[in-house]
Amino acid sequence: MKRWIERALNIQSGDLGRGALLSSCLFLTISAYVIGKVARDALFLAQFSAVQLPYADIGSGVLVGFVVAIYLRLRRHISLGNLLAGNCLFFAATFSSFWLIAHYYHPAWLYPVFYIWVGIFGVLAPTQVWTLANYILTTREAKRIFGMVGGGAIFGWILAGYLSKIVTKAFGTESLLLCMAVLLSICSVLMGVASRAGKFSQNSPSRPPETAQRNMRDSLRSVFSSLYLRAIAAVICISSFVTTLTGWQFKALAKHFWVNKDALAIFFGDFYFYAGILSLIFQLLLSTRLLRRFGIGPILFVLPVVVLAGSGALLVFGTVAAVIFLKGGDQILRYSIDRSTTELLYLPLPHRVKLQAKWFIDTVVWRMGDGLAGVVVLVFAAQLHWSAQQLSWIAIALILAWLAAVFVAGRQYVAVLQDSISQHRLDAEQASSMALDRSTVDLLAQKITVSDPAEILYALSLFEVERHRAAHPVIQSLLTHPAPEVRQKAISILSAVDDQSVLPSIELLLKDPDQNVRTEAVLYLVYHANVDPLTLLARLGDYADFSVRSAVAAYLARPGEAQSLDTARQILTDMSREPGEAGQRTRLEVARLLGDLPDVFDPLLDTLLQDSSPLVVREAIRSAGALQKFSLAPALLALLCNPNLCPDASQSLAKLGDPVVPVLGANLADPVLPMELRRAIPPILVSIATPASARLLSDNLLERDTSLRFQIISSLNKIHGQHPEITLDAQLLETVLAAEIMGHYRSYQILEAFRHPGNADERILRALAESIQQELERIFRLLGLLYPRLDLHSVYFGLHSKDVAVYDSALEFLENVLRSQLRALLVPLLDGKVSSKEKAAIAERLVRAKVENRDQAVAELVASADPWLKSCGAYAIGTFGIKSLEVELKPCLEHPDPLLRETARAAKLRLDALATKS
């Protein structure tokens, strides 16, 4: 029965208990309030004219501020739970007192006082229940349960309308006050239960002062410091203004037709009864569904638009029917769709801000609207003698302002949600940047102070990324470092940035005990001091052979009178031909030197790229990149398959820029090439980061291999993040996103097939769960390309947060920013309250295909384009001994993915073993 009720109310497991308790509290509170409204209106209008009502409304607006100030002061000394229950008892006692006075004494002053006191009660009491709900529920829970809670309010309207009519006929209007006292006494007990059921430890009197409500001034400051809260306050104030104004029109016309107080009470009771029934229908059938379908923003417009239509009808026709339509539309929607939506506006706010602002807005600001309406009625109706019909002009002007406030509040709701999610953002990606920033410089300064040469060399390697930058001053101090490799690297960097201020220090290093340092010093002087290396070497002596020859070759290759490219080429060619390990150091020197010489030694560089020594090849790759040798692009592409050389080859290819993009595209799209090579291409395109590279990635978004498709999508994210001005094909992105979502749903169908008794295998379930997470990340990366202005990265991590409030806020944000069709597809996939079984059922409706049994699920896996899922399928064939799918293992045995090949081989052996046993 409980589950049936939950389905009928469109809520989830666990929601019913809290929802029923909150709904009961609001049911009793609203019942008492509506009975009070019926009694106060009938009693007041029986003694005074309708034009005197504004005085009571103004008095209510003024006095509510003082009452709230007292309430806030009490709040500092009493826990929220005790205050909620005690407040109900206090109002029950006051209404009992009013009944005693009205029943035995009938003083004239009682009716205005009672009118004002009911107005104050109507502000405080319902606000208490909604505040309680805001504390107990998260954003998503509230979105589900608020409809149920609001339904309690509507039931209260219905009961109050019916009870008012019956009690008035039987005992007279004054007896309604005693009914209020009884209802509030019961509500006090439920408030106490609800406060103990909620998490109110933070609301004890001993809580930290920074989370406590202090006074009206703090609340006022809290509201005016936030554009969002100002927008909410404007919505509440203007809507209250309009409601009170239209309420006066309604009462004035009612007074014209029904003079007797009991007749008025019966009319008002009937009105609230039938309006409550219609409101309940709206609440149960429409509120939650409309909120989920359209989000908060559009639904906020419903009430002002309907009231605008009612005011127009009253202005044109001026009949009782028109004013009943106006007040009925306001009554039906305000306490069904609109109240639930307005309360949701507070949920993204932190508890401290919510506590300060909500009470102020829902009490003082609300009654301020009542007071302003009273002033308008006094001026225009009492003084200028406007009719109730003519006041519709003012109402229409106010509704236009209401619509503007609603627009701002809806926009700010999404912005505040995004801000609250961004505070919990986790940065999962280490963004690799080629540019040096301040943190890199700080890192270098720190690393130089340590004694480990390896750490210093790592820091120095960061400075080699962009050679056009000036060297950091601390590099000069490394010329005297104890480690020779550090001294050599420092000279190389200072030479690359043409720092000639260290020339005297470099000359001293010509006598360095390490020959590599001496060689680097000679090359520096050849480049920057125009020194003849032969003269220098003859004077100094004791230099390694490769040092002498590299210095001479560098000198002869330089432009000038001494230039002799043929001689330099011959020297370098001879050096590159020195064989074996003994000649490795010489070949390494040639490969390094070619990157700094004029671009006239192509055959040498091509030869060195095929050297047997990885160290030589790495230096040749770097030189090819420094010279931007497009002719060597095929050779560099071939080296992408080597995991040790791939990073250097990628950097050199990226330096070729747009001209190499077509070559990269041909290799990326070629299914025959090794997957290691193809997967290395998207990061290269990110380094190029031009419109051409972005278009190339977009053209390959439909790649079948999921790991490569993920890299392509991720690379597009990075390019678009760096260059948002680059336009992408939105229609193609939507197509790929739809395919990913359908595949994600299909994964849940397969997952459920393996969860049936006898089919469960922990390894397969874990592998499928990992694949589902990878699918989800691809979906969010595609969403990031479709909605670049939204911080969907933070939303993604919000959905992985263990904090329920953060998780619900992330899901709520998506519901409010995604288009309706996409929202209907995606939100159920992400909602943790929707079980995998329910997601599989949704998948059956969407893809129109079932996964009937385990064997079909395994067949789906092994037929997948994802090597990881194919491996899961191959593993399942062997584990469950599915002989009928043995034929599917043959292509897996020849697949380029090594894990898949090994898994398929093990599965084949297991099937063979099972066949032998049988």
Short mmCIF file of C-alpha atoms in Angstrom, two decimals, residues 33-227:
data_model
loop_
_atom_site.label_atom_id
_atom_site.label_comp_id
_atom_site.label_asym_id
_atom_site.label_seq_id
_atom_site.Cartn_x
_atom_site.Cartn_y
_atom_site.Cartn_z
CA TYR A 33 -5.89 30.26 8.89
CA VAL A 34 -8.68 29.92 6.33
CA ILE A 35 -11.30 29.52 9.06
CA GLY A 36 -9.83 32.66 10.60
CA LYS A 37 -10.06 34.50 7.26
CA VAL A 38 -13.72 33.51 6.86
CA ALA A 39 -14.49 34.63 10.41
CA ARG A 40 -12.54 37.89 10.32
CA ASP A 41 -13.92 38.97 6.92
CA ALA A 42 -17.50 38.20 7.90
CA LEU A 43 -17.25 39.78 11.36
CA PHE A 44 -15.42 42.88 10.09
CA LEU A 45 -17.67 43.51 7.08
CA ALA A 46 -20.76 43.02 9.25
CA GLN A 47 -19.64 45.94 11.45
CA PHE A 48 -17.73 48.18 8.99
CA SER A 49 -17.76 49.13 5.31
CA ALA A 50 -15.39 47.64 2.73
CA VAL A 51 -13.41 50.91 2.35
CA GLN A 52 -12.33 50.55 5.99
CA LEU A 53 -10.61 47.21 5.31
CA PRO A 54 -7.35 48.92 4.19
CA TYR A 55 -6.83 50.31 7.70
CA ALA A 56 -6.73 46.77 9.03
CA ASP A 57 -4.40 45.66 6.23
CA ILE A 58 -2.03 48.55 6.96
CA GLY A 59 -2.13 47.79 10.66
CA SER A 60 -1.30 44.15 9.93
CA GLY A 61 1.63 45.18 7.71
CA VAL A 62 3.05 47.48 10.38
CA LEU A 63 2.60 45.21 13.40
CA VAL A 64 3.98 42.10 11.72
CA GLY A 65 7.46 43.65 11.76
CA PHE A 66 7.33 44.03 15.54
CA VAL A 67 6.02 40.50 16.01
CA VAL A 68 8.77 39.05 13.82
CA ALA A 69 11.41 41.03 15.72
CA ILE A 70 10.16 39.48 18.96
CA TYR A 71 10.11 36.07 17.29
CA LEU A 72 13.73 36.43 16.16
CA ARG A 73 14.79 37.45 19.65
CA LEU A 74 13.10 34.37 21.08
CA ARG A 75 14.80 32.29 18.39
CA ARG A 76 18.19 33.18 19.86
CA HIS A 77 17.28 31.53 23.15
CA ILE A 78 14.92 28.70 22.15
CA SER A 79 15.60 25.82 19.79
CA LEU A 80 13.70 25.91 16.52
CA GLY A 81 11.75 22.73 17.30
CA ASN A 82 10.46 24.06 20.63
CA LEU A 83 9.72 27.45 19.11
CA LEU A 84 7.63 25.93 16.32
CA ALA A 85 5.52 23.88 18.71
CA GLY A 86 5.24 26.68 21.27
CA ASN A 87 4.18 29.20 18.65
CA CYS A 88 1.21 27.04 17.67
CA LEU A 89 0.14 26.75 21.30
CA PHE A 90 0.47 30.51 21.75
CA PHE A 91 -1.80 31.26 18.79
CA ALA A 92 -4.27 28.60 19.98
CA ALA A 93 -4.44 30.39 23.33
CA THR A 94 -5.01 33.81 21.74
CA PHE A 95 -7.83 32.56 19.52
CA SER A 96 -9.47 30.90 22.51
CA SER A 97 -9.30 34.27 24.27
CA PHE A 98 -10.87 36.01 21.27
CA TRP A 99 -13.70 33.46 21.29
CA LEU A 100 -14.40 34.07 24.98
CA ILE A 101 -14.51 37.84 24.47
CA ALA A 102 -16.68 37.58 21.32
CA HIS A 103 -19.04 35.07 22.92
CA TYR A 104 -19.71 36.98 26.16
CA TYR A 105 -18.91 40.67 25.60
CA HIS A 106 -19.09 41.62 21.82
CA PRO A 107 -16.89 44.77 22.00
CA ALA A 108 -16.58 46.75 18.75
CA TRP A 109 -12.78 46.97 18.98
CA LEU A 110 -12.48 43.16 18.90
CA TYR A 111 -13.18 42.77 15.17
CA PRO A 112 -10.38 45.03 13.81
CA VAL A 113 -7.94 43.52 16.34
CA PHE A 114 -8.99 40.01 15.40
CA TYR A 115 -8.67 40.89 11.68
CA ILE A 116 -5.10 42.14 12.18
CA TRP A 117 -4.13 39.21 14.41
CA VAL A 118 -5.35 36.65 11.83
CA GLY A 119 -3.24 38.45 9.23
CA ILE A 120 -0.15 38.16 11.44
CA PHE A 121 -0.93 34.51 12.14
CA GLY A 122 -1.32 33.88 8.40
CA VAL A 123 2.20 35.16 7.87
CA LEU A 124 3.99 33.38 10.72
CA ALA A 125 2.32 29.98 10.97
CA PRO A 126 2.59 28.69 7.36
CA THR A 127 6.12 30.11 7.15
CA GLN A 128 7.11 27.97 10.12
CA VAL A 129 6.02 24.79 8.34
CA TRP A 130 7.84 25.72 5.13
CA THR A 131 10.96 26.61 7.11
CA LEU A 132 10.77 23.20 8.75
CA ALA A 133 10.51 21.60 5.30
CA ASN A 134 13.50 23.60 4.01
CA TYR A 135 15.63 22.24 6.84
CA ILE A 136 14.58 18.62 6.52
CA LEU A 137 14.67 18.27 2.71
CA THR A 138 17.30 18.67 -0.01
CA THR A 139 16.57 20.35 -3.35
CA ARG A 140 15.52 17.20 -5.18
CA GLU A 141 13.59 15.81 -2.21
CA ALA A 142 11.76 19.10 -1.88
CA LYS A 143 10.89 19.11 -5.55
CA ARG A 144 9.21 15.73 -5.07
CA ILE A 145 7.70 16.27 -1.63
CA PHE A 146 6.67 19.93 -1.83
CA GLY A 147 3.76 18.94 -4.04
CA MET A 148 2.56 16.59 -1.31
CA VAL A 149 3.15 19.24 1.37
CA GLY A 150 1.27 21.79 -0.69
CA GLY A 151 -1.51 19.25 -1.06
CA GLY A 152 -1.88 19.35 2.73
CA ALA A 153 -2.41 23.10 2.51
CA ILE A 154 -5.08 22.63 -0.13
CA PHE A 155 -6.84 19.98 1.91
CA GLY A 156 -6.80 22.55 4.68
CA TRP A 157 -8.54 25.07 2.41
CA ILE A 158 -11.18 22.48 1.49
CA LEU A 159 -11.80 21.40 5.08
CA ALA A 160 -11.84 25.01 6.28
CA GLY A 161 -14.31 26.05 3.60
CA TYR A 162 -16.65 23.19 4.36
CA LEU A 163 -16.25 23.41 8.14
CA SER A 164 -16.81 27.16 8.11
CA LYS A 165 -20.15 26.78 6.36
CA ILE A 166 -21.35 23.92 8.60
CA VAL A 167 -20.23 25.46 11.91
CA THR A 168 -21.59 28.89 11.01
CA LYS A 169 -24.99 27.47 10.15
CA ALA A 170 -25.07 25.47 13.39
CA PHE A 171 -23.40 27.76 15.95
CA GLY A 172 -22.78 31.15 14.36
CA THR A 173 -19.68 32.88 13.02
CA GLU A 174 -18.01 33.49 16.41
CA SER A 175 -17.71 29.73 17.07
CA LEU A 176 -15.19 29.50 14.25
CA LEU A 177 -12.57 30.98 16.60
CA LEU A 178 -12.83 27.97 18.87
CA CYS A 179 -12.30 25.64 15.89
CA MET A 180 -9.04 27.46 15.16
CA ALA A 181 -7.80 26.88 18.70
CA VAL A 182 -8.51 23.14 18.53
CA LEU A 183 -6.74 22.71 15.17
CA LEU A 184 -3.65 24.62 16.33
CA SER A 185 -3.40 22.56 19.52
CA ILE A 186 -3.21 19.38 17.43
CA CYS A 187 -0.70 21.05 15.09
CA SER A 188 1.54 21.90 18.05
CA VAL A 189 1.96 18.19 18.83
CA LEU A 190 2.82 17.33 15.20
CA MET A 191 5.31 20.20 15.02
CA GLY A 192 7.12 18.74 18.01
CA VAL A 193 7.26 15.30 16.37
CA ALA A 194 8.48 16.75 13.07
CA SER A 195 11.20 18.83 14.72
CA ARG A 196 12.55 15.75 16.53
CA ALA A 197 12.42 13.74 13.29
CA GLY A 198 14.50 16.40 11.47
CA LYS A 199 18.16 17.21 11.93
CA PHE A 200 17.94 20.16 14.31
CA SER A 201 21.09 19.81 16.35
CA GLN A 202 22.42 22.88 14.61
CA ASN A 203 19.42 24.85 15.82
CA SER A 204 20.01 24.50 19.54
CA PRO A 205 20.54 27.58 21.64
CA SER A 206 24.21 26.70 21.99
CA ARG A 207 24.90 26.67 18.28
CA PRO A 208 27.64 28.97 16.89
CA PRO A 209 26.58 32.59 16.69
CA GLU A 210 27.45 32.88 13.02
CA THR A 211 24.60 30.53 12.12
CA ALA A 212 21.98 32.12 14.34
CA GLN A 213 19.38 34.69 13.44
CA ARG A 214 20.29 37.89 15.19
CA ASN A 215 17.83 40.68 14.44
CA MET A 216 15.81 42.42 11.77
CA ARG A 217 18.77 44.53 10.72
CA ASP A 218 20.86 41.45 9.94
CA SER A 219 17.99 39.94 8.00
CA LEU A 220 17.50 43.14 6.02
CA ARG A 221 21.23 43.32 5.25
CA SER A 222 21.22 39.67 4.17
CA VAL A 223 18.39 40.28 1.70
CA PHE A 224 19.75 43.47 0.16
CA SER A 225 23.28 42.06 -0.23
CA SER A 226 22.11 39.50 -2.80
CA LEU A 227 20.52 40.11 -6.20
#
